[in-house]
PDB file of C-alpha atoms in Angstrom:
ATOM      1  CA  UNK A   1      28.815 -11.314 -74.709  1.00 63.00           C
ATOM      2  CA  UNK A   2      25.864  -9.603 -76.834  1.00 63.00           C
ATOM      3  CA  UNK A   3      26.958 -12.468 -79.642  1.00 62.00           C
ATOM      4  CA  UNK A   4      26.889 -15.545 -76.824  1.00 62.00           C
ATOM      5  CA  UNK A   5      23.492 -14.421 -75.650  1.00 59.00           C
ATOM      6  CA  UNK A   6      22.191 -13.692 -78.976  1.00 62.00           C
ATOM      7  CA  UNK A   7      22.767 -17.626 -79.951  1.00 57.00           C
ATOM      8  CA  UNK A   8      21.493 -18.841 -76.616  1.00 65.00           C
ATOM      9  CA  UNK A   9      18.346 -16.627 -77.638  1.00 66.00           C
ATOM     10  CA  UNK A  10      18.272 -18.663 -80.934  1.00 61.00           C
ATOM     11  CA  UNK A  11      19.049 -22.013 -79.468  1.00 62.00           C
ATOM     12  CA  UNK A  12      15.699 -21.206 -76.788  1.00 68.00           C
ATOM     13  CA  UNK A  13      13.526 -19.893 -79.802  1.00 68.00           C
ATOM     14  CA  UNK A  14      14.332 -23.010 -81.900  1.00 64.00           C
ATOM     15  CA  UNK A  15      13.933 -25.617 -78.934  1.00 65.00           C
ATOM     16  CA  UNK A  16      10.154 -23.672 -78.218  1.00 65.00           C
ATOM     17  CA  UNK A  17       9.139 -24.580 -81.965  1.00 63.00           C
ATOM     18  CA  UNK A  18      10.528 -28.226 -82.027  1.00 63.00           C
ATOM     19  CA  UNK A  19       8.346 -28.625 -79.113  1.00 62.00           C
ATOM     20  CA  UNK A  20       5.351 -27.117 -80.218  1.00 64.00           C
ATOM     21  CA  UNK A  21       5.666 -28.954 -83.474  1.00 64.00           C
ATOM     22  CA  UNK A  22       6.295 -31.942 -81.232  1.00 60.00           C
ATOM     23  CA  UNK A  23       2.909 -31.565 -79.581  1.00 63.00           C
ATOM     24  CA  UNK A  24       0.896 -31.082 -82.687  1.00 63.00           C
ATOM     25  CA  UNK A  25       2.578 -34.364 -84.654  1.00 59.00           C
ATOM     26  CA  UNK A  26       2.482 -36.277 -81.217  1.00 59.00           C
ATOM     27  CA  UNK A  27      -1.690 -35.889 -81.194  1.00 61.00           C
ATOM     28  CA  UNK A  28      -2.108 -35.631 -85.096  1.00 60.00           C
ATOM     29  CA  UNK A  29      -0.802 -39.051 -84.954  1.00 56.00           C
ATOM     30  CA  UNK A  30      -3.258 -40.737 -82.808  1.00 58.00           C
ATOM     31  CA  UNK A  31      -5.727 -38.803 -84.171  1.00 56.00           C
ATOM     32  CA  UNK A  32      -5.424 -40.529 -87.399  1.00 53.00           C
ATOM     33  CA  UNK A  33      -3.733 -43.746 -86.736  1.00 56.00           C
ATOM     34  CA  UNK A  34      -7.432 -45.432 -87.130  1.00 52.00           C
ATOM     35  CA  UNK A  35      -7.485 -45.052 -90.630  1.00 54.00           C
ATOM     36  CA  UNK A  36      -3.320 -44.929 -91.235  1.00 57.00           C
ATOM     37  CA  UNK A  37      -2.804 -48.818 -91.121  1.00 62.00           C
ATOM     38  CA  UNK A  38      -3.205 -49.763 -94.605  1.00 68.00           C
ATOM     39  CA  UNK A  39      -3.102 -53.711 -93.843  1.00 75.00           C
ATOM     40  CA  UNK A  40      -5.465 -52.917 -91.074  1.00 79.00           C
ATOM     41  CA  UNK A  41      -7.655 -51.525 -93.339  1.00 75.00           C
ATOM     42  CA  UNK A  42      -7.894 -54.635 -95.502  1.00 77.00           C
ATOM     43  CA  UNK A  43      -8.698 -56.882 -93.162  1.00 82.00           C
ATOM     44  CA  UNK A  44     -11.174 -54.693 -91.476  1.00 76.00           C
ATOM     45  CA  UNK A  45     -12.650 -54.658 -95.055  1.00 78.00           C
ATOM     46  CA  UNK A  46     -12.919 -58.570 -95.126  1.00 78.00           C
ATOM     47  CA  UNK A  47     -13.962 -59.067 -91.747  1.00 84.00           C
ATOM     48  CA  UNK A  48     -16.725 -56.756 -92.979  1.00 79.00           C
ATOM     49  CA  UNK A  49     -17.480 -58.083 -95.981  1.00 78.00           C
ATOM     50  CA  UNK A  50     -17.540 -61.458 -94.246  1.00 81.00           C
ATOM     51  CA  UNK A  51     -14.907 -63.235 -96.974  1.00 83.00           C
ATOM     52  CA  UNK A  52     -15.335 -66.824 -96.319  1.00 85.00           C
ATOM     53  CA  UNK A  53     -11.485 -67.608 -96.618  1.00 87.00           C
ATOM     54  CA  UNK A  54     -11.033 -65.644 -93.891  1.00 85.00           C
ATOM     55  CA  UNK A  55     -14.354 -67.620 -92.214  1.00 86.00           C
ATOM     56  CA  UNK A  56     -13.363 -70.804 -92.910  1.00 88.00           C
ATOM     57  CA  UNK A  57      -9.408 -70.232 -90.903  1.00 88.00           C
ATOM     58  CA  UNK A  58     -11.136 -68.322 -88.262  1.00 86.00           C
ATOM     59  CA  UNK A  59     -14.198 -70.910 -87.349  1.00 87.00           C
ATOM     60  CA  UNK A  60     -10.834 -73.642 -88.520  1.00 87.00           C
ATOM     61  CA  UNK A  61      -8.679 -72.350 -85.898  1.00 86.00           C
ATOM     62  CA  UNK A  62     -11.435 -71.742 -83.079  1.00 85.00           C
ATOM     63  CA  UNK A  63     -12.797 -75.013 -83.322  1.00 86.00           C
ATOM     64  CA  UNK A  64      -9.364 -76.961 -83.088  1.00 87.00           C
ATOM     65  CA  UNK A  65      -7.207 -75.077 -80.726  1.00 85.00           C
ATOM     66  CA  UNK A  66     -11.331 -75.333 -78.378  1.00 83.00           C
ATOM     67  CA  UNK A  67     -10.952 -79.172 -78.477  1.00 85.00           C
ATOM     68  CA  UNK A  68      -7.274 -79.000 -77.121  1.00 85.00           C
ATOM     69  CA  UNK A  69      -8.608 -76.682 -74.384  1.00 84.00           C
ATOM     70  CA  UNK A  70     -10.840 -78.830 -73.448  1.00 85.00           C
ATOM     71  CA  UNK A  71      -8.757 -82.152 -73.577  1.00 81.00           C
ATOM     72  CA  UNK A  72      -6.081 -80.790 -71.205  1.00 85.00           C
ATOM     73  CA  UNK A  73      -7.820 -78.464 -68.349  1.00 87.00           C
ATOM     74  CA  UNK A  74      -4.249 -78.073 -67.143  1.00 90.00           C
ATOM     75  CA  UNK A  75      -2.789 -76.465 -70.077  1.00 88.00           C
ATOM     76  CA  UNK A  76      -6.442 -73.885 -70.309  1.00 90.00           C
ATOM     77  CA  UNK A  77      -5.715 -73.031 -66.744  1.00 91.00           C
ATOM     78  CA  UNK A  78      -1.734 -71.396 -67.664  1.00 92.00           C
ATOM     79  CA  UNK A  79      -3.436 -70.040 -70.784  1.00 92.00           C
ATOM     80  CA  UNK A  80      -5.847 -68.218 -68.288  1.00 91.00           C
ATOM     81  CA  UNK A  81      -3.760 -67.276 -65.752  1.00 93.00           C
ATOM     82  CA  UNK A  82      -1.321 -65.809 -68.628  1.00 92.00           C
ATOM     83  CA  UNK A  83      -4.263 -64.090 -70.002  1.00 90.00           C
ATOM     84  CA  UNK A  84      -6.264 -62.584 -67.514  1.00 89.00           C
ATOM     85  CA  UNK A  85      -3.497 -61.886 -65.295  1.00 91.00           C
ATOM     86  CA  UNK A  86       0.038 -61.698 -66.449  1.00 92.00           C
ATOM     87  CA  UNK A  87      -0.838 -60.394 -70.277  1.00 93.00           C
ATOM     88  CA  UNK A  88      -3.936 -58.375 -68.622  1.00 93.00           C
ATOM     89  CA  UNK A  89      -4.716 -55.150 -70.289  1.00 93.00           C
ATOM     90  CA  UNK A  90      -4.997 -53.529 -66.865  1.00 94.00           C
ATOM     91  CA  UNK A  91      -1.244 -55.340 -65.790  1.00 95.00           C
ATOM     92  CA  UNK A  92       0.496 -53.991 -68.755  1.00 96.00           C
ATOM     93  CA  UNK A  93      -1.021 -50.720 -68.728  1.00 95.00           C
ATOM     94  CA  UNK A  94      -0.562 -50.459 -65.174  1.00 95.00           C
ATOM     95  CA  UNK A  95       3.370 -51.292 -66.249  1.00 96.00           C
ATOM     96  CA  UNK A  96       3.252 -47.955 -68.594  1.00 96.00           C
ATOM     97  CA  UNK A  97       2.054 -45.703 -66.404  1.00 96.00           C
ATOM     98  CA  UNK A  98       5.025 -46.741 -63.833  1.00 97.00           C
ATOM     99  CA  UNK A  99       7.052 -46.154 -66.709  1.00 96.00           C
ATOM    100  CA  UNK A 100       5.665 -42.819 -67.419  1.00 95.00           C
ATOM    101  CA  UNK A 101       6.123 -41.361 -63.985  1.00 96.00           C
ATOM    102  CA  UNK A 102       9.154 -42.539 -63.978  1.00 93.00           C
ATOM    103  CA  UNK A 103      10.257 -40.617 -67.193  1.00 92.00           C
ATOM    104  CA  UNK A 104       8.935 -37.678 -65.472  1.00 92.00           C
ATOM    105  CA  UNK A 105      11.234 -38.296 -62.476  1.00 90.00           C
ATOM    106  CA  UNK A 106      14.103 -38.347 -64.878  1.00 88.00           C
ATOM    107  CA  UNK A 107      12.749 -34.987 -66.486  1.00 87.00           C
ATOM    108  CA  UNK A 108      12.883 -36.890 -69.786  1.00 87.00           C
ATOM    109  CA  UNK A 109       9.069 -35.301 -70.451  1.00 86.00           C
ATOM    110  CA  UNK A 110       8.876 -35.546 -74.164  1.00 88.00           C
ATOM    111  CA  UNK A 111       9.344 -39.652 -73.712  1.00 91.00           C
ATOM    112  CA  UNK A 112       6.795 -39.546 -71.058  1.00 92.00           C
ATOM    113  CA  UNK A 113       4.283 -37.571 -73.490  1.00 91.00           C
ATOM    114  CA  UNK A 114       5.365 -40.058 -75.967  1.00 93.00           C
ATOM    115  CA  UNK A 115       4.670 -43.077 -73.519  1.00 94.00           C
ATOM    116  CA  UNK A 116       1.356 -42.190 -72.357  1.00 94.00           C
ATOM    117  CA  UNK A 117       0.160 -40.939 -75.697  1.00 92.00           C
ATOM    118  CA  UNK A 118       0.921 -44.305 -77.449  1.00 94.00           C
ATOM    119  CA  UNK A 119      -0.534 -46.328 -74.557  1.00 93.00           C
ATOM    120  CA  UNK A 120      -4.243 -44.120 -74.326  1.00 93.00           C
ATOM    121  CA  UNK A 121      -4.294 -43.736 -78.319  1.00 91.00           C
ATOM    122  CA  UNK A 122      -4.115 -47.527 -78.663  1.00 91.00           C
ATOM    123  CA  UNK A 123      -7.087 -47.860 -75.665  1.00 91.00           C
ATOM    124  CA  UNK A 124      -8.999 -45.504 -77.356  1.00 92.00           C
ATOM    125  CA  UNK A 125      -8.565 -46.299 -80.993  1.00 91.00           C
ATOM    126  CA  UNK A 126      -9.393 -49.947 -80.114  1.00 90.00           C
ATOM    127  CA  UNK A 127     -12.539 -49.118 -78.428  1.00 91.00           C
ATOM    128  CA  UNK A 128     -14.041 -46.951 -80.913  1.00 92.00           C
ATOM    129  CA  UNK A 129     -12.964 -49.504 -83.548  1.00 91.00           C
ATOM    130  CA  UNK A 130     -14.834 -52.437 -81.583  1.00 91.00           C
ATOM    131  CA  UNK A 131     -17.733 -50.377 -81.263  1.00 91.00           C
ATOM    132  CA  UNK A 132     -18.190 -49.447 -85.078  1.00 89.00           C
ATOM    133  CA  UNK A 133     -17.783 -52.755 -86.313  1.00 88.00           C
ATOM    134  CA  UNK A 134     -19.179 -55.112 -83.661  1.00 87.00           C
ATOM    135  CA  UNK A 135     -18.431 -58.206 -84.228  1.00 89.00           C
ATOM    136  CA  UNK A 136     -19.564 -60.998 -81.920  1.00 89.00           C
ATOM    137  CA  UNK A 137     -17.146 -63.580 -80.404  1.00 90.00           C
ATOM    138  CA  UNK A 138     -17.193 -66.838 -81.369  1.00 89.00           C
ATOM    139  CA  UNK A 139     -19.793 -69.274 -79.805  1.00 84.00           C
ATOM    140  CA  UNK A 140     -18.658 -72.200 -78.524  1.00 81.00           C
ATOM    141  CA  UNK A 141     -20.013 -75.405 -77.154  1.00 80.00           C
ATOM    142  CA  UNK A 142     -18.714 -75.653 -73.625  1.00 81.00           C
ATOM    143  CA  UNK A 143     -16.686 -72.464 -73.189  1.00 83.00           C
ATOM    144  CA  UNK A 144     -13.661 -72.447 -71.094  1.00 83.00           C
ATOM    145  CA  UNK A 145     -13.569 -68.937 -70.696  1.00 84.00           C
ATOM    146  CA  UNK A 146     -15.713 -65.296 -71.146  1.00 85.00           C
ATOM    147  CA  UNK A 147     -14.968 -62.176 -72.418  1.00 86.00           C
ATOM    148  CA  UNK A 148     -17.391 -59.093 -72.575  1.00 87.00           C
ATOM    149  CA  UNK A 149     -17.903 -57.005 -75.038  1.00 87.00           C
ATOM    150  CA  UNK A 150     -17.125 -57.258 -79.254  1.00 89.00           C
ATOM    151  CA  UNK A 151     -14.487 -58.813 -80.799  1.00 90.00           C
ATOM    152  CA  UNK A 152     -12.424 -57.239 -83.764  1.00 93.00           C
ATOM    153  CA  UNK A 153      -9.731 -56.453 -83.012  1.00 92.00           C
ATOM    154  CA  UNK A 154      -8.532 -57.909 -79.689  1.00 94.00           C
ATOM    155  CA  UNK A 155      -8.025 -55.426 -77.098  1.00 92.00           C
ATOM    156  CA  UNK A 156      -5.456 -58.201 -75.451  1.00 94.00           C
ATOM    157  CA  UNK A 157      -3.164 -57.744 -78.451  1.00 95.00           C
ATOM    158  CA  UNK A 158      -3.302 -54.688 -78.868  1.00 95.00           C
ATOM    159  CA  UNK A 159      -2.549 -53.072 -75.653  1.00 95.00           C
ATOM    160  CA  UNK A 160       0.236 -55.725 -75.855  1.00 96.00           C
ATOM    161  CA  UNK A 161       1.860 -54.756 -78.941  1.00 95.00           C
ATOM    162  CA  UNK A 162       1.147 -50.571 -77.361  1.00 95.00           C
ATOM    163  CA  UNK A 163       2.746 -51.639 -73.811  1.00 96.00           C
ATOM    164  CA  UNK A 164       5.462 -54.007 -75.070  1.00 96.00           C
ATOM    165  CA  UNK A 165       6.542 -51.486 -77.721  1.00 95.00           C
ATOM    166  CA  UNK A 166       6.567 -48.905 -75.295  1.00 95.00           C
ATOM    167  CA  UNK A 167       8.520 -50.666 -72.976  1.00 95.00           C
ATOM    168  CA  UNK A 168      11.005 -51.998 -75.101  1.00 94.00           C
ATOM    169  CA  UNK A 169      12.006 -48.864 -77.034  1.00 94.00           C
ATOM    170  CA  UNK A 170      12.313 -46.541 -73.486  1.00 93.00           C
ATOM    171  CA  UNK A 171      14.107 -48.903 -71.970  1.00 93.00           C
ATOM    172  CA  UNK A 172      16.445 -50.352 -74.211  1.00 92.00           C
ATOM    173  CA  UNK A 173      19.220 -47.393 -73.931  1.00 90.00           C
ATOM    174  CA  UNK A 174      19.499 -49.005 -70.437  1.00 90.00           C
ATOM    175  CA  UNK A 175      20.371 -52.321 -71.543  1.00 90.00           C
ATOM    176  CA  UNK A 176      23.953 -53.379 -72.501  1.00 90.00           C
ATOM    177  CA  UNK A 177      24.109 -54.331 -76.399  1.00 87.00           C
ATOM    178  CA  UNK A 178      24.540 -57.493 -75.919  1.00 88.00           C
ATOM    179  CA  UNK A 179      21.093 -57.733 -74.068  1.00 91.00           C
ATOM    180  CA  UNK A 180      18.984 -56.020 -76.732  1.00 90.00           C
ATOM    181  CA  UNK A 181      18.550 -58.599 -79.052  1.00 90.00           C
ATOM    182  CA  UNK A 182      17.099 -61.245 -75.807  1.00 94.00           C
ATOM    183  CA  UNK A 183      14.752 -58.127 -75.266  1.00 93.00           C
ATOM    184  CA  UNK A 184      13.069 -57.835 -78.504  1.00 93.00           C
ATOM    185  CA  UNK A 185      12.817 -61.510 -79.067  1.00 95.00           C
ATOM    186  CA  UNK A 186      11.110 -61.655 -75.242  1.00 95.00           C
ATOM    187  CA  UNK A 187       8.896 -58.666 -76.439  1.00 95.00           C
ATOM    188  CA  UNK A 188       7.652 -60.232 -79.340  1.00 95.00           C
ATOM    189  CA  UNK A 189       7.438 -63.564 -78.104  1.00 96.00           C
ATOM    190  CA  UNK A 190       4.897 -62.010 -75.099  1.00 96.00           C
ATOM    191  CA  UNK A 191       3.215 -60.633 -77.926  1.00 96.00           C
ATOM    192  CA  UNK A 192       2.186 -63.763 -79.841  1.00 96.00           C
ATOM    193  CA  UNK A 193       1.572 -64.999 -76.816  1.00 95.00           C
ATOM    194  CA  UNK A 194      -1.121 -63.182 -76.355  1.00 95.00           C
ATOM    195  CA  UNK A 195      -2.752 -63.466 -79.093  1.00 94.00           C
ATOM    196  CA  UNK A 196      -2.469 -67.125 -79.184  1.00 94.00           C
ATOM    197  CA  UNK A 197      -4.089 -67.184 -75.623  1.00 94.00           C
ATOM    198  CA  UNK A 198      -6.840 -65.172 -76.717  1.00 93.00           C
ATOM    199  CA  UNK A 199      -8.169 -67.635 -79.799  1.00 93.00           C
ATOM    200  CA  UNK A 200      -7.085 -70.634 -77.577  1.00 91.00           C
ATOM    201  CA  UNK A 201      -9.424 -69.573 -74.972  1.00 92.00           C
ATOM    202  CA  UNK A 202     -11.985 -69.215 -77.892  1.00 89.00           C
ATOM    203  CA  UNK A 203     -12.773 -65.450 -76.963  1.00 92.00           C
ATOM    204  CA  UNK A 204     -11.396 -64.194 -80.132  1.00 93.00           C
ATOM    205  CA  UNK A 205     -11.044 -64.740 -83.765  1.00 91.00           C
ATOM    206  CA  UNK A 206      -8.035 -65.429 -85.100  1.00 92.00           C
ATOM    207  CA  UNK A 207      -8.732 -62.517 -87.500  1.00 93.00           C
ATOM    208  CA  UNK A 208      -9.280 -60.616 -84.166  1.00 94.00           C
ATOM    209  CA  UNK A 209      -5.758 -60.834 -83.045  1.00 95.00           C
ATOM    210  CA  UNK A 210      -4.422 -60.138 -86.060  1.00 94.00           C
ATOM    211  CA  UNK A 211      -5.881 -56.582 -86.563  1.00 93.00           C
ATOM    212  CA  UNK A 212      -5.564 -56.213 -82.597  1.00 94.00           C
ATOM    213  CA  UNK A 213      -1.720 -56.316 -83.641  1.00 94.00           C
ATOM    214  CA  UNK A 214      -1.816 -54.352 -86.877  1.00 91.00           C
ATOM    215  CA  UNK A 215      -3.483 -51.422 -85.342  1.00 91.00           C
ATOM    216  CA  UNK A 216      -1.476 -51.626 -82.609  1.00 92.00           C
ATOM    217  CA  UNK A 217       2.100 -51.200 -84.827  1.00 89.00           C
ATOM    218  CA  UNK A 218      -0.292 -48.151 -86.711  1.00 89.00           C
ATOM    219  CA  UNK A 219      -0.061 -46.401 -83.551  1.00 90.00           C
ATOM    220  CA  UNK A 220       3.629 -47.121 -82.215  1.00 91.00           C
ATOM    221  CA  UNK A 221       5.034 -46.720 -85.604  1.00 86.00           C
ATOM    222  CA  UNK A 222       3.285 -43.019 -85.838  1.00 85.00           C
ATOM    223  CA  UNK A 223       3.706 -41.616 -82.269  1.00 88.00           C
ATOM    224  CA  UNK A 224       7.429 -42.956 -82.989  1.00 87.00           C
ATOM    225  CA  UNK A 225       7.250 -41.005 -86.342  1.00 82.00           C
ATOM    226  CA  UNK A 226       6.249 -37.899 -84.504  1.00 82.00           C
ATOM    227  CA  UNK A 227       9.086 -38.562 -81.694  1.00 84.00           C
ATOM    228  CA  UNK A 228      11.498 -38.507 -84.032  1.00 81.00           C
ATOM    229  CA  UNK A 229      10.657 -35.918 -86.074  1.00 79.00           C
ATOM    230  CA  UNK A 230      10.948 -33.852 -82.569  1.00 79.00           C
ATOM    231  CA  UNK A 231      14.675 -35.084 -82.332  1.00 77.00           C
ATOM    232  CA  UNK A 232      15.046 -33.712 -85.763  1.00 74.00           C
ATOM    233  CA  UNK A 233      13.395 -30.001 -85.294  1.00 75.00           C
ATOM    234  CA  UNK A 234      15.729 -30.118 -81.583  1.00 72.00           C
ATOM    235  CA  UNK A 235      19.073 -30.853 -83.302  1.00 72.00           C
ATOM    236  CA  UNK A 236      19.350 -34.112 -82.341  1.00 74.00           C
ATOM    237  CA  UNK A 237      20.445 -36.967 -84.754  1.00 69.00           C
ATOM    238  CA  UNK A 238      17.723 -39.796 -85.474  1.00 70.00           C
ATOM    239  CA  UNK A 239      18.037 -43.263 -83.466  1.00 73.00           C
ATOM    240  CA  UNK A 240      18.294 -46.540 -84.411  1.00 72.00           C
ATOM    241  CA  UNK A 241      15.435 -48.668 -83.569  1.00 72.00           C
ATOM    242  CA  UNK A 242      17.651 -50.829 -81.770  1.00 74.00           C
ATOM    243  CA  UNK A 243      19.295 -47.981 -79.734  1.00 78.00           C
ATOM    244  CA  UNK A 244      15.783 -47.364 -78.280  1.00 84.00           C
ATOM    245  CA  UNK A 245      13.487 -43.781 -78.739  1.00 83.00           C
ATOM    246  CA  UNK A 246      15.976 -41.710 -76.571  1.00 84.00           C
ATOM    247  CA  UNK A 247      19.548 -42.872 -75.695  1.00 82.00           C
ATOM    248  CA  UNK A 248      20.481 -39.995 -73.626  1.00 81.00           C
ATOM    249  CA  UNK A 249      18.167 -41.662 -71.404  1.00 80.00           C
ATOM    250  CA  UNK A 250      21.443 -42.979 -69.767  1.00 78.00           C
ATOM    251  CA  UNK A 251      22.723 -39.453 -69.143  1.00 74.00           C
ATOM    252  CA  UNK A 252      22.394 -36.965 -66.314  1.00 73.00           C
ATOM    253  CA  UNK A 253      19.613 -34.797 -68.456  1.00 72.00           C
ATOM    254  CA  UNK A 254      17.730 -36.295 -71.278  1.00 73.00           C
ATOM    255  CA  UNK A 255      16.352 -33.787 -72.654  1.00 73.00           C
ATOM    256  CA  UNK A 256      18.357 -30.587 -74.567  1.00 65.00           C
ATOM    257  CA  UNK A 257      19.029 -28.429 -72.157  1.00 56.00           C
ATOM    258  CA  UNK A 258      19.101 -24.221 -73.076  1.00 49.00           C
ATOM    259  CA  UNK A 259      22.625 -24.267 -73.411  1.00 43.00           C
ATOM    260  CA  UNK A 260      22.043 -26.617 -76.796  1.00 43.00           C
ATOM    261  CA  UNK A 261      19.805 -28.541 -78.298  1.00 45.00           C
ATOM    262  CA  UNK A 262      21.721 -31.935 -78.214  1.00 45.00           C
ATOM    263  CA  UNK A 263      21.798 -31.950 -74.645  1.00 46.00           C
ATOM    264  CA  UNK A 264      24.400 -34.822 -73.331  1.00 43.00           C
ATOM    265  CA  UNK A 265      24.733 -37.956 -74.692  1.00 43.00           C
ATOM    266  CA  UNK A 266      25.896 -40.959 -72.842  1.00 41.00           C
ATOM    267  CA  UNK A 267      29.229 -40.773 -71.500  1.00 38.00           C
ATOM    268  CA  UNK A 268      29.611 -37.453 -72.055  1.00 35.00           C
TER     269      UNK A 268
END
């Protein structure tokens, strides 16, 4: 008996630390996802430094994808609608946080930390980004839409890539295997979409979207880092990124319990 409780002892002490060190990784991560993104960093550098290759594709792309907008009012009206509704910051974040308090309902609270972390680092890290570097949006001759605000990056793609990310790697331990691969191509396809809407519209650069995206991935793919590293310190084995963040997300208690730190898988 003195031996049983002694491990259970051992098993709580150890599950404490993993979650303290899951805490300080989670926020160390945003914290310097900003400056983590090394392809991010580069083209922040030549948006800065004004490189005129990069000009000539952005004032390129602006100027030809303005005159189809304007040809075929039809086809701008979807691309808003998409936009400023379905694709809305506000819609997909709104979609996280129904996520998140779901998680919480399931008890699985290291994913919700996880969800909500990613989702208000991105917000954050974009804003502050926009606001250092302000960079006006392009200028057009008979807009067909408005956005306030700076340009680089995008706030539309990156709270996509954020949300979509999100969504996709909670949720995929829910889908059956032969469903996962439809998901990710539907997740990435929203997120071009997105972008393309955005420099279609002519309220971004095509530069814009770009490092809307790449500092988006900065923050998924180090929040993720962080999560896993958790699953590691808990004594749980690491996932595949196909298997989704947590796939005892499917069982009766995601997260280990005290009598283990592997908890129960599926099926178990």
């Amino acid at each position: 008996m003195a031996a049983r409780v002694a491990v259970r002892s051992l098993r709580e002490r150890r599950r404490r630390v993993a979650d303290r060190r899951f805490g300080v990784r989670l926020l160390g991560s945003a914290a310097v996802a900003a400056i983590a993104a090394v392809p991010f960093g580069l083209l922040l550098v030549l948006v800065e430094g004004r490189w005129r290759p990069l000009r000539r594709l952005d004032t390129g792309a602006a100027r030809r994808l303005h005159g189809v907008a304007l040809d075929h009012p039809a086809w701008t009206s979807t691309l808003r609608f998409l936009s400023d509704r379905v694709w809305d910051p506000l819609t997909l974040r709104a979609a996280v946080a129904l996520l998140t308090v779901w998680l919480v309902y399931r008890r699985a609270w290291r994913l919700a930390a996880w969800s909500a972390v990613t989702a208000v680092a991105g917000g954050v890290i974009g804003l502050l980004v926009k606001t250092v570097v302000e960079r006006a949006r392009p200028s057009l001759e008979d807009p067909v839409a408005r956005a306030p605000g700076f340009s680089f990056p995008s706030g539309h793609a990156m709270t996509a890539t954020t949300s979509f990310a999100v969504l996709l790697l909670v949720l995929l331990p829910l889908v059956p295997r032969a469903w996962r691969a439809l998901c990710w191509y539907a997740a990435v396809l929203c997120v071009l979409g997105v972008g393309f809407t955005r420099v279609a519209l002519g309220v971004h650069w095509f530069s814009d979207v770009v490092g809307g995206w790449l500092l988006g991935l900065a923050v998924v793919a180090l929040t993720t880092w962080a999560f896993e590293a958790w699953r590691v310190d808990a004594g749980r084995a690491r996932t595949a990124v196909g298997e989704g963040l947590e796939p005892e997300l499917t069982g009766e208690r995601p997260e280990p319990g005290p009598s283990g730190g592997k908890g129960e898988r599926p099926g178990a």
